[in-house]
XYZ file of C-alpha atoms in Angstrom:
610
model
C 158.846 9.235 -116.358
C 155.543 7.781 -117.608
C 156.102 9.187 -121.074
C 159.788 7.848 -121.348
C 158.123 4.320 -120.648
C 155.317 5.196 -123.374
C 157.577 5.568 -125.531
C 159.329 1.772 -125.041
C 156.253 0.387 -124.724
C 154.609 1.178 -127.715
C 157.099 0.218 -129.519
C 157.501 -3.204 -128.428
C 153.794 -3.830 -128.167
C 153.932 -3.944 -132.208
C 155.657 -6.901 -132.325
C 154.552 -8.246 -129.245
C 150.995 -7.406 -128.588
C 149.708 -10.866 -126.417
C 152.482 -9.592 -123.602
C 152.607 -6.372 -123.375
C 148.794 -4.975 -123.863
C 147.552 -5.008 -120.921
C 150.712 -3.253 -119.521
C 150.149 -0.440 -122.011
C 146.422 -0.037 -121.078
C 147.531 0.179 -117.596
C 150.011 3.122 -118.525
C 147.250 5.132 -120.235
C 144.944 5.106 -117.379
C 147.867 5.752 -114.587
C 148.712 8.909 -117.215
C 144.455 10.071 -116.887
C 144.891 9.252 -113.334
C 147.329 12.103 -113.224
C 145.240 14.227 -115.544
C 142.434 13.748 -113.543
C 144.237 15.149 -109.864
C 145.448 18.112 -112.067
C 141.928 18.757 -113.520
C 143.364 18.352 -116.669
C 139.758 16.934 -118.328
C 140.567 16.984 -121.545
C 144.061 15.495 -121.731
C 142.767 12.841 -118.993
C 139.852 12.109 -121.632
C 142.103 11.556 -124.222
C 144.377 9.131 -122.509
C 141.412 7.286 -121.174
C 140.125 6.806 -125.122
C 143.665 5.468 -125.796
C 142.787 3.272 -122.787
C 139.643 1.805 -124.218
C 140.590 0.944 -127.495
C 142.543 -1.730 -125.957
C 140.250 -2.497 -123.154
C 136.833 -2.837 -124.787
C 138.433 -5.759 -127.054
C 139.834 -9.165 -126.756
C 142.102 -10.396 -125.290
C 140.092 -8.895 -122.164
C 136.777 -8.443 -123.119
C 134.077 -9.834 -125.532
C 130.728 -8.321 -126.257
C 127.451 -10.042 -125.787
C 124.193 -8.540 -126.312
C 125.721 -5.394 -125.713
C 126.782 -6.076 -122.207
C 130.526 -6.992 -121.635
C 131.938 -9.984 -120.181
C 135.437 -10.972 -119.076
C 137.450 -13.282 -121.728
C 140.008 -14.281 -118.515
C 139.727 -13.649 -115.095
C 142.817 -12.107 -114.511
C 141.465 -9.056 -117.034
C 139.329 -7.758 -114.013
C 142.217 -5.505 -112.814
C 142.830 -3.505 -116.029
C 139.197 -3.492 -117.473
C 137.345 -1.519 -113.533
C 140.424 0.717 -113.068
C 139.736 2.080 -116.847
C 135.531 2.350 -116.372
C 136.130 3.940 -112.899
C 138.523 6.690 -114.408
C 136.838 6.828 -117.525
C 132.988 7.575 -115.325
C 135.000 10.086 -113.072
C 135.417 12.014 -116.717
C 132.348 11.471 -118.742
C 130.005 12.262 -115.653
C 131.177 16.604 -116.285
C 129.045 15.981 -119.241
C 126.788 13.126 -120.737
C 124.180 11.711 -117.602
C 123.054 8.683 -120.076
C 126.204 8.042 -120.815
C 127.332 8.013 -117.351
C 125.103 5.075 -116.261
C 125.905 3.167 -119.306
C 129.103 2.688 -118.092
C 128.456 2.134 -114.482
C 126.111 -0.658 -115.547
C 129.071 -1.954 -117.508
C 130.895 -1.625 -114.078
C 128.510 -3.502 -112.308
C 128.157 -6.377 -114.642
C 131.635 -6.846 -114.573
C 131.540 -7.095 -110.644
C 128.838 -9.382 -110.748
C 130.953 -11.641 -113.472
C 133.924 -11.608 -111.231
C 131.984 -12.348 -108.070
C 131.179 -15.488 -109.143
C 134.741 -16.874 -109.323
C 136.310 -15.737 -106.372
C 137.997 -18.853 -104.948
C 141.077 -17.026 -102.816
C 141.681 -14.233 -100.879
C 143.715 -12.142 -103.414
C 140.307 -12.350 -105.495
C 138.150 -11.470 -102.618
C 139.773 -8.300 -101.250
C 140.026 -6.779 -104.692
C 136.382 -7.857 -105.243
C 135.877 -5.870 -101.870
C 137.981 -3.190 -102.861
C 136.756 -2.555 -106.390
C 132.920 -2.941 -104.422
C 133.440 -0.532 -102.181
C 134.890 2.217 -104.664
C 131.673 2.100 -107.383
C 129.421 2.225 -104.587
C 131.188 5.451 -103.434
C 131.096 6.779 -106.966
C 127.759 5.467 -108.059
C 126.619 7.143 -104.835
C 128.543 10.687 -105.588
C 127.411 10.758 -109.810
C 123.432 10.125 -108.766
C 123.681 12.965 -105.879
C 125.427 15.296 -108.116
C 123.303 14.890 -111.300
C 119.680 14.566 -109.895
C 120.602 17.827 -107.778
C 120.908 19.069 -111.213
C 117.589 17.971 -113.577
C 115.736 16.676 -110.286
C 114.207 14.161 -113.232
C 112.451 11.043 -111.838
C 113.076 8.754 -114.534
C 116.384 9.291 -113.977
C 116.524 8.664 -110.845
C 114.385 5.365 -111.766
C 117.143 4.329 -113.473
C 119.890 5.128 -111.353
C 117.942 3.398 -108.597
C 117.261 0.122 -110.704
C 121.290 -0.042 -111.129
C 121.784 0.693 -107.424
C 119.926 -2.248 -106.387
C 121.480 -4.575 -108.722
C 124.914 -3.501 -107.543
C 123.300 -3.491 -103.831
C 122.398 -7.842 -105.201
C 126.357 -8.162 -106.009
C 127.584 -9.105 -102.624
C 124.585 -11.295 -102.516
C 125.554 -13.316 -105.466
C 129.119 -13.792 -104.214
C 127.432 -15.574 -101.135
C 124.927 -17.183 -103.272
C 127.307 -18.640 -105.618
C 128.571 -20.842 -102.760
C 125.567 -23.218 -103.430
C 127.489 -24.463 -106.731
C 129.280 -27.081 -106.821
C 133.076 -26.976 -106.302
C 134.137 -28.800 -109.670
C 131.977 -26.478 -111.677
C 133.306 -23.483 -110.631
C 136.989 -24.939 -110.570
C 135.531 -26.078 -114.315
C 135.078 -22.066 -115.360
C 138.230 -21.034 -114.198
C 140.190 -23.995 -116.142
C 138.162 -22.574 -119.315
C 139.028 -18.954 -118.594
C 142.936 -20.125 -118.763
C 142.600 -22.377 -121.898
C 141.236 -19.201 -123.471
C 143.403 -16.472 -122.051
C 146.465 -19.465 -123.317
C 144.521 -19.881 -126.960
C 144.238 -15.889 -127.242
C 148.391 -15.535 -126.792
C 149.306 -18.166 -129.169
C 147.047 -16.611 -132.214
C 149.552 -13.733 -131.939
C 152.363 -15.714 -132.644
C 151.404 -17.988 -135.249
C 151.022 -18.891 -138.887
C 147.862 -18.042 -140.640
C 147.051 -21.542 -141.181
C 147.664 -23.072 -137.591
C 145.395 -19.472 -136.542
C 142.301 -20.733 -137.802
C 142.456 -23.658 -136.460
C 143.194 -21.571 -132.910
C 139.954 -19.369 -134.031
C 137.805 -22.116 -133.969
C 139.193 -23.542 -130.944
C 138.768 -20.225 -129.030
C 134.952 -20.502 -130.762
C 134.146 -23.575 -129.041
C 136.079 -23.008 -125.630
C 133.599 -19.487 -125.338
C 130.620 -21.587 -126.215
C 131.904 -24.322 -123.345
C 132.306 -21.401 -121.030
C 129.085 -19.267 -121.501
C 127.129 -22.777 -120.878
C 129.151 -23.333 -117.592
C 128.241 -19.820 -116.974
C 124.708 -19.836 -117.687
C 123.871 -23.059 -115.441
C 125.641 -21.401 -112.376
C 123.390 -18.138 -113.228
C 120.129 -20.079 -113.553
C 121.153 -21.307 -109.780
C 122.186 -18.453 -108.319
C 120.351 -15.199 -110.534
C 116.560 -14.729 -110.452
C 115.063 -12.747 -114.146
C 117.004 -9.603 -114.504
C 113.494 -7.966 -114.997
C 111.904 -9.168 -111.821
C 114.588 -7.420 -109.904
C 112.278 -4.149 -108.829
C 108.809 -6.233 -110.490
C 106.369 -3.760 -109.634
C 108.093 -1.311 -107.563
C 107.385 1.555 -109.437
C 103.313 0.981 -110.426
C 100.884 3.599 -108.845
C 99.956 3.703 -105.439
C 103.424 2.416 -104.192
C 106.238 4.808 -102.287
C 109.906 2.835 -102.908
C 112.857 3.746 -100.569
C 116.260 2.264 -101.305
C 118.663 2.845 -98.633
C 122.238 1.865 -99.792
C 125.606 2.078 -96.708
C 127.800 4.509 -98.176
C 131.583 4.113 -96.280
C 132.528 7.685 -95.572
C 136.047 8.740 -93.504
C 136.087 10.416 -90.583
C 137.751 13.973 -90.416
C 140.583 12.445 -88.423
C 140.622 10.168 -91.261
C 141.690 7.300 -89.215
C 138.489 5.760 -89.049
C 134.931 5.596 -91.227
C 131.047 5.734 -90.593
C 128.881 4.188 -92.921
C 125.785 6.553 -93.549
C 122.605 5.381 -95.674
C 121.992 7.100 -99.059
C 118.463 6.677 -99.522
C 116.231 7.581 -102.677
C 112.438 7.565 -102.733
C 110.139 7.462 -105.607
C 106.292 7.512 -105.907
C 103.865 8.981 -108.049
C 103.984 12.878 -106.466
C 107.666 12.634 -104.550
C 110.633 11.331 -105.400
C 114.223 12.522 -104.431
C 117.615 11.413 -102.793
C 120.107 12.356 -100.023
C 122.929 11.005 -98.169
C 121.900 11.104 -94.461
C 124.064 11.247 -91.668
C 122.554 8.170 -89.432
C 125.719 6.415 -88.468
C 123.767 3.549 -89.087
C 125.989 0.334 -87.025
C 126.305 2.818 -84.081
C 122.237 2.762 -83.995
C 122.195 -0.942 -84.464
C 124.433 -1.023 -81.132
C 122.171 1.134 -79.453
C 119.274 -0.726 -80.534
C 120.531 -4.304 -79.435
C 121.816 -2.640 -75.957
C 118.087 -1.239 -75.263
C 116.449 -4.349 -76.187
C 118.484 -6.348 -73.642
C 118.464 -3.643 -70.858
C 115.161 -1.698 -71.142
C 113.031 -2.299 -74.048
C 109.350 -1.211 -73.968
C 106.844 0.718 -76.069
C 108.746 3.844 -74.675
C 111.774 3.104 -75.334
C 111.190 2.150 -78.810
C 109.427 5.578 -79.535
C 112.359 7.635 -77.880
C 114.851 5.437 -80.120
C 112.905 6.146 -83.001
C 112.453 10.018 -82.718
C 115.780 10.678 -82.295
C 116.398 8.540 -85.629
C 113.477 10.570 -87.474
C 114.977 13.573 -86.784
C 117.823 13.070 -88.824
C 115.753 12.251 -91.857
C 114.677 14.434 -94.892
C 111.645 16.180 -94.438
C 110.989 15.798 -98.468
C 110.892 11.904 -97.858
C 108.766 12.123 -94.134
C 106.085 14.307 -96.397
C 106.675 11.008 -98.826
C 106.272 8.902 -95.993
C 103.048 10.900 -94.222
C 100.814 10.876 -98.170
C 101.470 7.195 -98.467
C 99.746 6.933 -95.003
C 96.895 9.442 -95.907
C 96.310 7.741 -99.795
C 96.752 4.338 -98.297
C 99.917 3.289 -100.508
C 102.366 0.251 -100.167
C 105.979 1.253 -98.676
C 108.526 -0.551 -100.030
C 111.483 -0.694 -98.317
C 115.176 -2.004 -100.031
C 117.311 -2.092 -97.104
C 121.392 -2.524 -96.976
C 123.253 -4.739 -94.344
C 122.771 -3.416 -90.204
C 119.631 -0.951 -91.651
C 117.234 -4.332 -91.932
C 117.692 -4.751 -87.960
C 116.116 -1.325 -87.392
C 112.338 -0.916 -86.947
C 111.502 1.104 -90.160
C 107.799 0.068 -89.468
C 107.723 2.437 -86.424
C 108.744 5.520 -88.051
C 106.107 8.118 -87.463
C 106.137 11.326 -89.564
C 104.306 13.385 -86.810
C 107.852 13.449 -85.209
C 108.909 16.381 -87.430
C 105.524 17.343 -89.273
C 103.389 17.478 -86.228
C 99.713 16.034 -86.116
C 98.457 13.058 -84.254
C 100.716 10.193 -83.674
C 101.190 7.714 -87.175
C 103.505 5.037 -86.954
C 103.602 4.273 -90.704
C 103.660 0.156 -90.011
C 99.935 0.898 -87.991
C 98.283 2.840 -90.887
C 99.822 1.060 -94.399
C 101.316 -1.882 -95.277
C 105.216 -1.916 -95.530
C 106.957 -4.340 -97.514
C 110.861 -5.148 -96.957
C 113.029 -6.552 -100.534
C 115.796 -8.602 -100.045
C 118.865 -8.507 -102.696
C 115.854 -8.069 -105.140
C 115.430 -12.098 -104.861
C 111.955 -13.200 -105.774
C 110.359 -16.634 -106.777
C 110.714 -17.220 -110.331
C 107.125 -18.958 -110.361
C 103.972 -17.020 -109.510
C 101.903 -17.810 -106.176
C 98.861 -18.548 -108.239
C 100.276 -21.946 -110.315
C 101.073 -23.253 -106.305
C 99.030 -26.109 -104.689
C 98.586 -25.578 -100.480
C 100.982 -27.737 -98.521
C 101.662 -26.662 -95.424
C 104.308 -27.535 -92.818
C 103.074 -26.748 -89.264
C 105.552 -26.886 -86.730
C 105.150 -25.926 -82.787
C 107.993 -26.180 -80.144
C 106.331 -26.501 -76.695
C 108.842 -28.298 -74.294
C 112.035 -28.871 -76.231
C 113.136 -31.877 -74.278
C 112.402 -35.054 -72.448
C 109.873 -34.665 -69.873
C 112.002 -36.382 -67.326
C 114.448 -33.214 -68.173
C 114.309 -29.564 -66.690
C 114.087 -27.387 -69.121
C 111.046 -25.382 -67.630
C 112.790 -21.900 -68.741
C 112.132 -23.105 -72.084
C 108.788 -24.102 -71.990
C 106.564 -21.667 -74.326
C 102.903 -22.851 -73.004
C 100.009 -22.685 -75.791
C 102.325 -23.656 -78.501
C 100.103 -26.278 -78.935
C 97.181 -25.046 -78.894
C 98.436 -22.087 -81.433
C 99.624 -24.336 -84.430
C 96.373 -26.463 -83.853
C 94.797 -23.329 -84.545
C 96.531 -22.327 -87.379
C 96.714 -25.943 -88.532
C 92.727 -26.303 -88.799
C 92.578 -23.390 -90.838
C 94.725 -24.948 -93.305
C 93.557 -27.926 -92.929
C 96.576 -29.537 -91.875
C 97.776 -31.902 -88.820
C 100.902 -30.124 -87.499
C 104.358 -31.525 -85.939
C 104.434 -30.912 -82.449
C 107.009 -31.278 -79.955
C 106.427 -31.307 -75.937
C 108.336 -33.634 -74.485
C 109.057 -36.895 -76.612
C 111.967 -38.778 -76.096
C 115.138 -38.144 -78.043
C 114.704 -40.717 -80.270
C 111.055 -39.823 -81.468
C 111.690 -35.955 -81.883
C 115.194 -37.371 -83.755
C 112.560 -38.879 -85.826
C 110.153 -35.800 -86.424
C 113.259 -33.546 -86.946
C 114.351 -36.049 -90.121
C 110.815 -36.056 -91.580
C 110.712 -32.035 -91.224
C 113.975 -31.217 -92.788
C 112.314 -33.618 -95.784
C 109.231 -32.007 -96.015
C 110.359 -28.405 -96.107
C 111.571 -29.172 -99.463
C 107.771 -29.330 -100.532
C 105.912 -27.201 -98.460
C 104.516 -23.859 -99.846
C 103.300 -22.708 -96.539
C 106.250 -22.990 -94.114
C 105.047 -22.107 -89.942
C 107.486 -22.546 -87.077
C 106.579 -21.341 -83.547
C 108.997 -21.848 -80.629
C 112.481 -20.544 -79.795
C 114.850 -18.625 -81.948
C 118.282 -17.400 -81.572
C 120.874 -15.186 -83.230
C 124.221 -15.642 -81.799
C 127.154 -13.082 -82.685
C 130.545 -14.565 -82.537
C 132.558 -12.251 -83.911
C 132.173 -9.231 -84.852
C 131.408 -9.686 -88.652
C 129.131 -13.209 -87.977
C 125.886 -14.234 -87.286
C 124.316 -17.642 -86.259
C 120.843 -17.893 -86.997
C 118.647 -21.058 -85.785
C 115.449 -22.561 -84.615
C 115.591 -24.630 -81.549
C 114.007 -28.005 -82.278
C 115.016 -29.890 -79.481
C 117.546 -31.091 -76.548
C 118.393 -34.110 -75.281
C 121.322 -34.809 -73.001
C 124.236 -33.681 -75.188
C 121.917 -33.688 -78.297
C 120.449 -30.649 -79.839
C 118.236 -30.821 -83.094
C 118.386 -27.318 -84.276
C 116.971 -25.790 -87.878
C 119.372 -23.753 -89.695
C 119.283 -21.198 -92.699
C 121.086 -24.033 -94.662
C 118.463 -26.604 -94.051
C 116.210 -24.292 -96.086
C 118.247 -23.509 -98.277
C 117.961 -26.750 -100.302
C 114.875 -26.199 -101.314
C 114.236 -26.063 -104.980
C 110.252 -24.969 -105.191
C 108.725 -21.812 -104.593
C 105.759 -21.278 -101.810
C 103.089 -18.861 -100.450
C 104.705 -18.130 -97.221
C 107.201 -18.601 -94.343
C 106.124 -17.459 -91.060
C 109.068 -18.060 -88.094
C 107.205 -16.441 -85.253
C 110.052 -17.102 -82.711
C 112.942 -14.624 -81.387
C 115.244 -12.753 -83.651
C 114.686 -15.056 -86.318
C 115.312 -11.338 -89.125
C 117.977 -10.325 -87.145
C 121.836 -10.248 -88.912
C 120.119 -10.296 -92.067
C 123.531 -8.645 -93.792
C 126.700 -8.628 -91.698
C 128.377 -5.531 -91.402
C 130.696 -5.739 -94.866
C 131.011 -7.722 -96.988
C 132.712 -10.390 -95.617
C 129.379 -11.402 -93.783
C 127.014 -11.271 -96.555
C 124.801 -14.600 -95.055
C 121.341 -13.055 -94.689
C 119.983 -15.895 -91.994
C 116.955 -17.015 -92.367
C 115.453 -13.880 -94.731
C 118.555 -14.727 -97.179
C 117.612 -18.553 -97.433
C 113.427 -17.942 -97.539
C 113.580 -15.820 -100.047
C 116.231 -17.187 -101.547
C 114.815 -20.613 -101.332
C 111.049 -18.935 -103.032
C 109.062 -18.182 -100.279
C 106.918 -15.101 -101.954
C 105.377 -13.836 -98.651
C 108.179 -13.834 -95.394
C 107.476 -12.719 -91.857
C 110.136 -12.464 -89.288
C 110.848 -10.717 -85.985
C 113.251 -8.433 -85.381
C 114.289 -9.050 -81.003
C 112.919 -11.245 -78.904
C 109.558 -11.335 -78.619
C 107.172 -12.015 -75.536
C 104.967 -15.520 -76.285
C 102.293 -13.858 -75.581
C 102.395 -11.256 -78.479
C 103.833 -13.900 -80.644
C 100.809 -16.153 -80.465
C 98.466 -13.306 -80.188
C 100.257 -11.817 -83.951
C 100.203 -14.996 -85.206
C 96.248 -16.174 -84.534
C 95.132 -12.307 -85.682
C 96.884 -12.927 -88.903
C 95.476 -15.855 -90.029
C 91.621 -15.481 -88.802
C 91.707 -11.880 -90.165
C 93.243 -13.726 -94.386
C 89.354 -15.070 -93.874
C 87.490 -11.657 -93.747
C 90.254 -9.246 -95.034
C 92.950 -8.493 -97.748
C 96.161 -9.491 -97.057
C 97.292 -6.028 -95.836
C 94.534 -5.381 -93.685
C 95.346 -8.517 -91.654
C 98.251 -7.673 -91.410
C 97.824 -3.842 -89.625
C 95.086 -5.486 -87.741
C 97.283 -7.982 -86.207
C 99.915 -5.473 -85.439
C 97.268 -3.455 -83.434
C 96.143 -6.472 -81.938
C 99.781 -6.519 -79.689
C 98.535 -3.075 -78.548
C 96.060 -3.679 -76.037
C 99.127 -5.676 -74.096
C 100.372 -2.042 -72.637
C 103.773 -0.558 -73.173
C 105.666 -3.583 -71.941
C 104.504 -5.705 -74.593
C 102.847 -3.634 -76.762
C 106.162 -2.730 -77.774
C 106.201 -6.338 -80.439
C 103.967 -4.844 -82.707
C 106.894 -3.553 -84.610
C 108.690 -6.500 -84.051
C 107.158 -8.407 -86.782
C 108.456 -7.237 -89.875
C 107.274 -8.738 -93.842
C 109.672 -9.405 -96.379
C 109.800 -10.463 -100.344
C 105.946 -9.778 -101.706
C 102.649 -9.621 -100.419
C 100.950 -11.500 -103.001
C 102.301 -14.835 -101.577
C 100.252 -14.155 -98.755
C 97.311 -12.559 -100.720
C 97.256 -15.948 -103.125
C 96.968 -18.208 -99.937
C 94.387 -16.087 -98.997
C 92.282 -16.755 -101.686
C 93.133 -20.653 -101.339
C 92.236 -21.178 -98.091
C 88.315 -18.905 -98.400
């Protein structure tokens, strides 16, 4: 049947090669598709070449800087099916190769991300997503298992994050403006129009067409380039520093797998590790959103030191013992964990992991004997922490309302006391609230959400919450204040417009890291981690639950007088252990606090405030 259609296509695509292309390339692959469930590699091959003649040149793709790009939106369809038939073939032989076109694959998806403006677009965004990640996965496992090479694997694992950042610049490129993006797609049809009509016409009337279709490309690729400068930090700051010596990375990357009833999925981390002595990778059977249930469920029911430790073994356990021996020499040689997590795997409590579990020893909860860093969609600020002047926002929530109000179950006492503290040492007056009227913390609020635009240090103490709606949401805020039927809240989008970089955000208040990635990709809004990072906060701390107030000011006051005697790592273990002489009951925060983006922010600061 296919080959009787061939056959009339072909033939009519001579004289008619604007309309019928795309069809044609669309036949090929279906024909490899074939080839390829018969194991037929070589006749699948050759259809797929016939394929990319068409495909890898106008009208659907140009080529810049060797990297292609999409000369109409609507080419998206035609242009992935082709590079995910055409990987499945080329993988059986040619590993350089192989990545090559992935990263054409991914570029693409990035490209298209940023135009998505219905839901046609964004569930075959979602669907084309969710297939390279499955393949991606399948072609690294498969061809590390057989040259075990770690610069391989470097590369495979600098591509992995950058498709991991995709999603993230779909969100992201909601922060452009409506009538620039509804300005692309208006190009992207005058050119897809101009490229039909040079088929069809005279050679004079063409080159006027040719230089029409000249400066519509140059229109769009400046359109395209100011969104990008918004939304896109330098491609080579993605893993900045990842890989230099003394430094264990671990990507960990949700990989969709079905169930054996096949009525239903799990979604189980493929993680890869890299350092100087280890490296390696492995698809690990954590079904990772039915341990972020469990988690949430303890910390609401029955969560203590000893809890958290049970939770935690049983987690170990299922891990590689190639990456806990990673794990246990960056605790003996003192090295930096970096940790590149992927959507419900950032609310787990990496920090706690202790390699003793499985290897035996004494105990050594990694976040109590190294530093452990977190990335985030491989966002960082595009200006370094040393070219930064100190201004620091100091905010403490003590009594969120009137005093003529009851709201005692909300008063945190020592709040004000705490950013006083903290506010000294920068030398800073900080905004405090305890019990103004509505009008005057209205007032404070205003001049806040104006002055975060500015500051480079960034402190908030008080209450946080994280509030689940549905399933695939999360509402992070800051609780500011409350006044009859009036509450001043801080949300991720009130960060958000920022357009400087800083030192360091600090929210020491409950569950202000939790949700930072929904769980697909329809909930890509990373809270408050997504907009300080995002926003160019170098240095972010977080918590993970709610934490006692206690443990939160004791964390807090550590951290800061230690930055005067110590690195910034070493203040940062030492206020961890701090929490421990608390007990078990709330001993169990000093995992809570988790660090995000890059230590120097808080190393810089450091050295400004000596």
């Amino acid at each position: 049947l296919y080959h009787s259609v061939l056959e009339k296509f072909e033939k009519v695509v001579v004289d008619k090669p604007h309309a019928f292309l795309g069809a044609l390339a669309i036949i090929y692959n279906n024909i490899a598709s074939l080839c390829i469930l018969e194991e037929k590699w070589g006749d699948a091959e050759k259809w797929l070449e016939k394929c990319r003649d068409i495909i890898f040149r106008e009208p659907f793709i140009r080529w810049k800087e060797n990297r292609p790009s999409l000369t109409y939106y609507g080419a998206f369809y035609e242009v992935t099916m082709f590079l995910l038939n055409y990987i499945d073939i080329i993988q059986r032989r040619d590993a350089e190769k192989t990545l090559e076109y992935l990263e054409y694959a991914i570029h693409l998806l990035r490209e298209y991300s940023l135009g998505i403006m219905s839901y046609i677009d964004l569930t075959e965004f979602i669907n084309r997503y969710n297939r390279l990640v499955r393949k991606f996965v399948n072609i690294v496992v498969e061809l590390y298992r057989k040259n075990e090479s770690r610069s391989f694997l470097i590369n495979a694992v600098e591509m992995l994050e950058e498709l991991k950042y995709v999603p993230l610049i779909r969100d992201l490129s909601q922060q452009i403006m409506p009538e620039d993006a509804e300005k692309i797609r208006m190009l992207e049809s005058e050119i897809a129009d101009i490229i039909s009509r040079m088929y069809i016409t005279r050679c004079d009337e063409r080159r006027y067409l040719e230089s029409l279709l000249l400066d519509k490309i140059k229109e769009l690729d400046k359109c395209k380039a100011k969104m990008l400068d918004i939304i896109r930090p330098p491609k080579q700051k993605m893993l900045s520093g990842v890989f230099r010596p003394n430094t264990l990375f671990i990507s960990m990357t949700l990989l969709e797998i079905r169930k054996s009833n096949k009525k239903s999925t799990v979604r189980y981390p493929f993680i890869i590790w890299i350092s100087e002595k280890y490296s390696g990778c492995r698809i690990v059977e954590i079904p990772i959103d039915e341990y972020q249930d469990q988690l949430f469920q303890l910390q609401e029911i029955a969560w203590s030191l000893e809890t958290l430790k049970q939770f935690m073994t049983e987690l170990t356990k299922h891990l590689p013992r190639e990456l806990l021996e990673a794990l246990d020499n960056a605790i003996l040689e003192k090295s930096t964990i970096i940790l590149s997590l992927h959507g419900p795997s950032h609310d787990i409590p990496w920090e706690a992991i202790d390699p003793s579990i499985v290897l035996g020893g004494e105990e050594r909860p990694i976040g109590l004997r190294t530093l452990v860093i977190r990335l985030y969609g491989g966002v960082i600020a595009q200006e370094e922490p040393e070219s930064l002047q100190l201004k620091p926002l100091i905010i403490g929530v003590e009594r969120p309302c009137p005093k003529s109000y009851n709201c005692d179950a909300e008063v945190l006492p020592g709040i004000s006391e705490e950013v006083k503290a903290i506010g000294s040492l920068l030398n800073v007056d900080p905004y405090i609230i305890n019990g103004q009227s509505l009008e005057d913390a209205r007032n404070i609020h205003r001049e806040i959400l104006s002055s975060i635009n500015k500051a480079t240090v960034f402190y908030f103490s008080g209450h946080g919450f994280s509030e689940t709606p549905t399933p695939l949401s999360t509402i992070n805020y800051l609780l500011f204040f409350r006044g009859g039927k009036t509450d001043l809240r801080i949300f991720p989008s009130d960060i958000m417009l920022r357009d400087k970089p800083g030192f360091l955000a600090f929210l020491n208040a409950c569950r202000t890291g939790r949700g930072a990635e929904g769980r697909s990709i329809l909930d890509f809004r990373g809270g408050f981690i997504h907009s300080l990072i995002g926003s160019g906060f170098r240095t972010v701390i977080l918590s993970l639950w709610s934490v006692w107030s206690k443990t939160a000011k004791t964390f807090a006051l550590e951290l800061f007088r230690r930055l005067k005697s110590a690195d910034a790592s070493e203040a940062i273990i030492s206020a961890r252990k701090e929490i421990l002489k608390y007990g078990a009951l709330f001993g169990v925060d000093v995992f809570a606090f988790v660090i995000y983006g890059d230590i120097e922010g808080l190393e810089e600061l450091r050295k400004v405030i000596l």
